[in-house]
Amino acid sequence: MEMNIKVSVIVPIYNQKLYLHDCLKSLTSQTMKEIEFIIIDNGSEDCSYEIMKEYAAQDSRFKLIQIKMNKGVAKAINLGIRLSKGIYVAELDSDDYVAANMYEEMYQIAEENNLDILKSNLWDFSTIGGQIEKSECKIASLGFYNRVVNPQEEKKVFDFPVYAWTALYHRKMLLDNHCFWNEGDSTYTDNGFFWQTMVSAKRVMYLDVPYVYHRRDNEQSTVKSRERMFTDFFKEHTFIEKFLKESGYFESVKRAFYQRKLFNYFFALHMIPYERKLDFFRLVSQDFKKDIEIDGLNDCDFDDRKVKQRINDIYNNPEQYYYQTYLPDFCKVSVVIPVHNAEKSIGTTLDDVLNQSLKEIEIILVENGSTDSTMEAINEYARKDARIQVISIGASNAGAARNIGLQHAHGTYVIFLDADDRFHPHMLRKAFLRGRKMSAEVIWFKSERKDYLTGHRTIIPYAFREEQIPQKDIFSFSEISGNPFKAFNGWAWDKLFLCSYIKNNSFCFQEQIISNDGFFTYLAMVNARRITTINEVLVTQIMGHGENISTTKHDANVFCGYDMRLAIRRGLEKFRESRVFIKDFDIQTVEYITWLFFTGLKTDEGKEKLFNYLVSGGLQKLVDLDEGIRESKEIGYLAAWCVFSINKYKVGEFKRFSQEVLNKYFEYMHHYEMPNTKIVQTESRLIFGQEEEQGKNTLAGLTTIWLEPKDTSNISVVIDFLYMGNYTAVVKDVLKLSISLQGQEGKLQGLVHQAEWDKGEAIFRNHIYYTFTDNAFTIYAKYTEKYTGFAYKIRNISTREGYLTYSITANNRGYMKQIFPTLTGQHVQITAVQSKGGGGGCQRVIFRIEEEMIKGLDLFSVELLKYDFNNIVMAIDIVGVPNNQPAIFDTLYLGFMLDLEAEPTIKVFQAEWQYARAELIYGIYYYTRGNCLFVGAVYNGQWSGYSYEIKHTVGREYNEDWIIRHLSKERVVDGLMDIPDSAVFIENKTNKD
């Protein structure tokens, strides 16, 4: 006998293999037994139907229906309603899922209250970086929950969300009032179903409980169809209006209908591309024409009078409303980002932009000839967020890309960002609000640099010099004190520009690979009459990942910087008002040329190209080296020396110029970051928050030690390390460091004299690394797993200097979800274990497994550093520990040396026991491999083992150049090794008493 069905759940499915398991699994978990799941395959072309059959085979509550051709979600749901047998009907989207108790609890409440409709709250969720991020969405206003509502008496409910898939509908009410989805050529048909059911229902209740998990990141969702959005809302509202008039409900709900209609049209505008928005407004104007002229829209008393005003403004003049009202309100900032081969960084950059607190933005991504997966990545983002517009211009440059982006910008303000930087979440809001308040043409804000490898951050002082800014909210370029070109940098990415100001003055970027923004930025600044500032760091420039234009491409594009300066100077010469700034600009140009020689250009080939061009007349074109420039106190001595000396040389004399000028002063120009002795952070921690696929083979900087950049600087450090596993025992170890700076060939070179662990715990040897770049020694932690991490505390630190010449900065603190840099060959693993002089303490090995008696394991190894005749002698106390039998004690004496005549070879010159106990003679062996000697032990039975302590070690050399590694585990629970054929069992007895 077939049971009485209480609830029928209709699930239309079309090509949902990615999310279908979550949906169907949540149905199999339902606690209600008297329920049917009407699963309708709507012509899927993937494996969705096979997945459906798997679940149907396991759960008799599943009823499968297969439609060979997709005829739309409305027809599928209507078919489900007609086939349903339940007292109540529910609809569930196939990319969502529900709580296990949803339908049982909702049915009980619906029956107890004799409801026509029962709706619940929901969870909106997305999967970001492997993490589910969710927020509760309310289905009703406060005061409407948990009580029966008659929609005709409390029309406020018509303003509540449409969501059909959070509801139970009484099946009799649907059939009696012919409430079905609109099967016409339209999407968004849940709107029509909402109006039909709400005007038909007399008893409605809202539950303040979330049962449904509604997915927001499904690219295949019909809501994301921009083309259908353009037309389908008009079709659906025509369908709704016809139903309301035919059923006699129109007059009683038309205020709510018009209000929701306007809301839906603006929702559609959010999705429609900008080039079609004006046409959409014209269609909206036509659509409201009949509502105003025939159906009495203006007679309605709207809750908000602005609703009526907005409808009438669009109806009267859609073009004027679009340009004067919509764009300023709904596109406050245009974000232009040139994108080229940015697959590694574009995701985090776009996440920062999309998560800005200012939502009324457009993001214009201009891709120019990428050869990696950048295009796929940005198209994926564009499918998820309608604010993103992707323009591909083929092989080009960042300057051309920015110009194209500027042409497509609709915002009140525009900003030009790079595809590899990070942005404060309130950057755009703060800059926009400041600009609007001050009616500013340009808004400056501060920026910082973050080293990609170490995580170390430094504010960029020359990007925004406070001391030169007038003490007023708004100022012009001419009011900047000192040399105004030194008050800011020529970057565009830390400034917001008034779009009309830029376009009216035809400012544009140079179309070249690098140094393309200076021409735009400097001329925009010089002509600006209304500049304002924000004294906050809002942009983080990521450096050191190998792709920075400013640090990697000057040698391949030697003349781009020169061409930029020349174009700016000619731009200044064109206008009488800007000519007064030429001298200031020439002074900065002298310093820029010096920067190119000492920092911008990395190779002698690049420097020689620039030198030859400058001495052949290029310098005279670029800068007027008159006496005023020569005598200027603004130019540093070295910059003046470098540039004014160029005219003394001829083409082909670069080597002489390099020896007489560049090399002579290179040491003064070679900048290291000076340690801030006020910052000595002695402890910190890092907890990994990434999933395995994101964290694998990545690492993060834990701490950086900065030495004073001179060849007498040295540091000795003792650091306690702690590993925090995921509900596992704590692991501790001590790291000992000795580092220094030494002069080599006129440059400072960082040297590591010691980087060794006390015990050599595997978790630290496998996961702690360092780099020594310039005067910065940085320690890193390699990713382990989510919710694990490392903590450290500097126990002791010393320098031979008479005063503090170092600083220590913690690079990470606590839980970190960001994606870390990839482990590279630049990172040096710290694997050495210090166990010298008095040995390494008592160690033991207990076999907790059953094995063959001819197996063994390594107790420890001794590594000799590679130089001829390096040697060591040592005494090791060894105890054999049988299971429930007396222990056997003896002392082993070993002496060996390293021979480098061919390959590194260990030669053993002593291997003797003090007593030669028989039980140990056949239990302990040694073998050699390269520059290492291994001491091993034969398996001696389950629950048996060995204890050993290295009592004495001494080498002939003063430095004691050996490393003892503790390889054995205290508890041996896994397989043992085959004893090497080269193993030597020690039978000799020493002649000592």
Coordinates of C-alpha atoms in Angstrom, one line a residue, residues 130-397:
G130 CA 38.1 26.3 -0.8
Q131 CA 36.3 28.0 2.1
I132 CA 32.5 28.2 2.3
E133 CA 31.5 31.7 3.2
K134 CA 27.9 32.2 4.1
S135 CA 25.5 34.8 5.5
E136 CA 21.9 34.5 6.6
C137 CA 19.3 36.1 4.3
K138 CA 16.1 37.2 5.9
I139 CA 12.9 36.4 4.0
A140 CA 10.7 39.0 5.8
S141 CA 10.8 42.1 7.9
L142 CA 10.7 42.1 11.7
G143 CA 7.2 41.7 13.1
F144 CA 6.1 39.4 10.3
Y145 CA 7.8 36.2 11.6
N146 CA 6.0 33.3 13.2
R147 CA 2.5 34.5 12.8
V148 CA -0.2 34.0 10.1
V149 CA -0.4 36.8 7.6
N150 CA -3.2 37.6 5.0
P151 CA -1.4 39.3 2.0
Q152 CA -4.4 41.2 1.0
E153 CA -4.6 42.8 4.4
E154 CA -0.9 43.3 5.0
K155 CA 0.4 44.3 1.5
K156 CA 3.9 44.9 2.9
V157 CA 4.6 41.2 2.2
F158 CA 4.6 41.9 -1.6
D159 CA 7.9 43.8 -1.0
F160 CA 9.5 40.7 0.5
P161 CA 12.0 38.5 -1.5
V162 CA 10.6 36.3 -4.2
Y163 CA 12.5 33.1 -3.4
A164 CA 10.3 30.1 -4.3
W165 CA 12.7 27.4 -3.1
T166 CA 12.4 28.3 0.6
A167 CA 8.7 27.6 0.6
L168 CA 6.0 25.0 1.1
Y169 CA 2.9 25.6 -1.1
H170 CA -0.4 23.9 -0.4
R171 CA -1.0 21.8 -3.5
K172 CA -4.8 22.4 -3.5
M173 CA -4.3 26.2 -3.4
L174 CA -2.0 25.9 -6.5
L175 CA -4.4 23.8 -8.5
D176 CA -7.6 25.6 -7.5
N177 CA -6.1 29.0 -8.5
H178 CA -4.2 27.6 -11.5
C179 CA -0.9 28.9 -10.1
F180 CA 1.8 27.7 -12.5
W181 CA 5.0 29.1 -13.8
N182 CA 5.0 31.1 -17.0
E183 CA 6.0 28.8 -19.8
G184 CA 6.4 31.6 -22.3
D185 CA 9.8 32.7 -23.8
S186 CA 11.0 34.1 -20.5
T187 CA 13.4 33.6 -17.6
Y188 CA 12.8 35.0 -14.1
T189 CA 9.5 33.2 -14.1
D190 CA 9.7 32.8 -10.3
N191 CA 8.5 36.5 -10.3
G192 CA 5.2 35.5 -12.0
F193 CA 4.8 32.5 -9.7
F194 CA 5.3 34.8 -6.6
W195 CA 2.5 37.1 -7.6
Q196 CA 0.1 34.3 -8.5
T197 CA 0.6 32.5 -5.2
M198 CA 0.7 35.6 -3.0
V199 CA -2.6 37.0 -4.2
S200 CA -4.2 33.6 -4.1
A201 CA -3.1 32.8 -0.5
K202 CA -5.0 33.7 2.5
R203 CA -2.8 32.3 5.2
V204 CA 1.0 32.8 4.9
M205 CA 3.7 32.5 7.5
Y206 CA 7.4 33.3 7.6
L207 CA 9.9 31.3 9.7
D208 CA 13.0 33.1 11.2
V209 CA 15.1 29.9 10.6
P210 CA 17.4 29.3 7.7
Y211 CA 17.0 25.8 6.1
V212 CA 18.2 26.3 2.5
Y213 CA 21.8 26.8 1.4
H214 CA 21.5 29.0 -1.7
R215 CA 24.6 28.9 -3.9
R216 CA 25.8 32.3 -5.2
D217 CA 28.8 31.2 -7.3
N218 CA 27.2 29.0 -10.0
E219 CA 28.1 30.5 -13.4
Q220 CA 25.3 28.6 -15.1
S221 CA 22.6 30.2 -13.1
T222 CA 19.9 31.8 -15.3
V223 CA 20.1 34.9 -13.2
K224 CA 23.6 35.5 -14.7
S225 CA 22.3 35.5 -18.3
R226 CA 22.9 39.1 -19.4
E227 CA 21.3 38.9 -22.8
R228 CA 18.1 37.4 -21.5
M229 CA 18.0 40.0 -18.7
F230 CA 17.7 42.7 -21.4
T231 CA 14.3 41.4 -22.6
D232 CA 12.9 38.8 -20.3
F233 CA 11.9 41.1 -17.4
F234 CA 9.6 43.0 -19.8
K235 CA 7.9 39.7 -20.9
E236 CA 7.6 38.5 -17.3
H237 CA 6.0 41.7 -16.0
T238 CA 3.5 41.7 -18.9
F239 CA 2.5 38.1 -17.9
I240 CA 2.1 39.2 -14.2
E241 CA 0.0 42.2 -15.0
K242 CA -2.3 40.2 -17.3
F243 CA -2.8 37.6 -14.5
L244 CA -3.5 40.2 -11.9
K245 CA -6.1 42.0 -14.1
E246 CA -7.8 38.8 -15.1
S247 CA -8.0 37.6 -11.6
G248 CA -9.3 40.9 -10.3
Y249 CA -6.4 41.6 -7.9
F250 CA -4.6 44.3 -9.9
E251 CA -6.1 47.4 -8.3
S252 CA -5.5 46.2 -4.8
V253 CA -1.8 45.4 -5.3
K254 CA -0.7 47.8 -8.2
R255 CA 1.4 50.0 -5.9
A256 CA 3.4 47.0 -4.8
F257 CA 3.5 45.7 -8.4
Y258 CA 4.9 49.0 -9.7
Q259 CA 7.4 49.3 -6.9
R260 CA 8.7 45.7 -7.4
K261 CA 8.7 46.2 -11.1
L262 CA 11.1 49.2 -10.8
F263 CA 13.2 47.3 -8.4
N264 CA 13.5 44.4 -10.8
Y265 CA 14.5 46.7 -13.7
F266 CA 17.3 48.2 -11.7
F267 CA 18.4 44.7 -10.7
A268 CA 18.6 44.0 -14.4
L269 CA 20.6 47.1 -15.0
H270 CA 23.3 45.8 -12.7
M271 CA 23.8 42.9 -15.1
I272 CA 23.4 44.6 -18.4
P273 CA 26.7 45.8 -20.1
Y274 CA 27.1 49.6 -20.1
E275 CA 26.9 49.9 -23.9
R276 CA 23.3 48.6 -23.7
K277 CA 22.1 50.4 -20.5
L278 CA 20.8 53.5 -22.3
D279 CA 18.8 51.3 -24.7
F280 CA 17.4 49.5 -21.6
F281 CA 16.3 52.8 -20.1
R282 CA 14.5 53.6 -23.3
L283 CA 12.6 50.3 -23.1
V284 CA 11.8 51.0 -19.4
S285 CA 10.4 54.4 -20.4
Q286 CA 8.1 52.8 -23.0
D287 CA 7.1 50.1 -20.6
F288 CA 5.9 52.6 -18.0
K289 CA 4.1 54.7 -20.6
K290 CA 0.9 52.6 -20.4
D291 CA 1.2 52.4 -16.6
I292 CA 1.2 56.2 -16.2
E293 CA -1.1 57.2 -19.0
I294 CA -3.8 54.4 -18.7
D295 CA -3.4 52.4 -15.5
G296 CA -3.1 55.3 -13.1
L297 CA 0.4 54.7 -11.7
N298 CA 0.7 58.3 -10.5
D299 CA -2.5 57.8 -8.4
C300 CA -0.6 55.3 -6.2
D301 CA 0.7 56.3 -2.8
F302 CA 4.1 54.8 -2.7
D303 CA 5.8 54.2 0.6
D304 CA 8.8 56.1 -0.7
R305 CA 7.9 59.2 -2.9
K306 CA 11.2 58.9 -4.7
V307 CA 9.9 55.7 -6.4
K308 CA 7.2 57.6 -8.2
Q309 CA 9.7 60.4 -9.1
R310 CA 12.2 58.0 -10.5
I311 CA 9.6 56.3 -12.7
N312 CA 8.4 59.6 -14.0
D313 CA 11.9 60.9 -14.7
I314 CA 12.8 57.8 -16.7
Y315 CA 9.5 58.0 -18.6
N316 CA 9.8 61.7 -19.4
N317 CA 13.4 61.7 -20.5
P318 CA 15.4 58.4 -20.3
E319 CA 18.5 59.9 -21.8
Q320 CA 18.7 62.7 -19.3
Y321 CA 18.0 60.4 -16.4
Y322 CA 20.7 58.0 -17.6
Y323 CA 23.5 60.6 -17.9
Q324 CA 22.5 63.0 -15.0
T325 CA 21.2 60.6 -12.4
Y326 CA 22.0 57.0 -13.1
L327 CA 25.7 57.1 -14.0
P328 CA 26.8 59.4 -11.1
D329 CA 24.8 57.3 -8.6
F330 CA 25.4 53.8 -9.9
C331 CA 29.0 54.1 -11.3
K332 CA 31.0 56.2 -8.9
V333 CA 34.4 54.8 -9.9
S334 CA 35.8 53.1 -13.0
V335 CA 38.6 50.8 -12.2
V336 CA 40.9 50.2 -15.2
I337 CA 43.4 47.3 -15.0
P338 CA 45.7 46.4 -17.8
V339 CA 46.3 42.6 -17.7
H340 CA 49.1 40.6 -19.3
N341 CA 50.3 37.1 -18.2
A342 CA 48.9 37.7 -14.7
E343 CA 47.5 34.2 -14.0
K344 CA 49.4 34.0 -10.6
S345 CA 48.2 37.3 -9.2
I346 CA 45.0 38.5 -10.9
G347 CA 42.8 36.4 -8.6
T348 CA 43.9 38.1 -5.4
T349 CA 43.9 41.5 -7.1
L350 CA 40.3 41.1 -8.4
D351 CA 39.1 39.8 -5.1
D352 CA 40.4 42.9 -3.4
V353 CA 38.6 45.1 -6.0
L354 CA 35.3 43.1 -5.9
N355 CA 35.3 43.2 -2.1
Q356 CA 35.7 47.0 -1.9
S357 CA 33.2 48.6 0.4
L358 CA 32.2 50.9 -2.4
K359 CA 30.0 48.7 -4.6
E360 CA 28.9 51.2 -7.3
I361 CA 32.0 50.6 -9.5
E362 CA 32.8 49.1 -12.9
I363 CA 36.0 47.1 -13.5
I364 CA 37.5 47.3 -16.9
L365 CA 40.0 44.6 -17.6
V366 CA 42.1 45.3 -20.7
E367 CA 44.0 42.1 -21.7
N368 CA 46.8 42.6 -24.1
G369 CA 48.3 39.4 -25.6
S370 CA 48.6 37.1 -22.7
T371 CA 50.2 33.7 -23.4
D372 CA 49.2 32.0 -20.1
S373 CA 45.8 31.3 -18.7
T374 CA 45.0 34.9 -17.8
M375 CA 42.2 35.2 -20.3
E376 CA 40.4 32.2 -18.9
A377 CA 40.8 33.5 -15.3
I378 CA 39.4 37.0 -16.0
N379 CA 36.5 35.7 -18.1
E380 CA 35.6 33.4 -15.2
Y381 CA 35.5 36.4 -12.9
A382 CA 33.4 38.4 -15.5
R383 CA 30.8 35.6 -15.6
K384 CA 30.4 35.8 -11.9
D385 CA 30.2 39.6 -11.5
A386 CA 28.5 41.9 -14.0
R387 CA 30.6 44.9 -12.9
I388 CA 33.5 43.4 -14.8
Q389 CA 34.0 44.1 -18.5
V390 CA 36.8 42.3 -20.3
I391 CA 38.3 43.9 -23.4
S392 CA 41.1 42.0 -25.3
I393 CA 43.2 44.1 -27.6
G394 CA 45.8 41.6 -28.7
A395 CA 49.6 42.0 -28.3
S396 CA 50.2 45.5 -27.1
N397 CA 51.4 47.3 -24.0

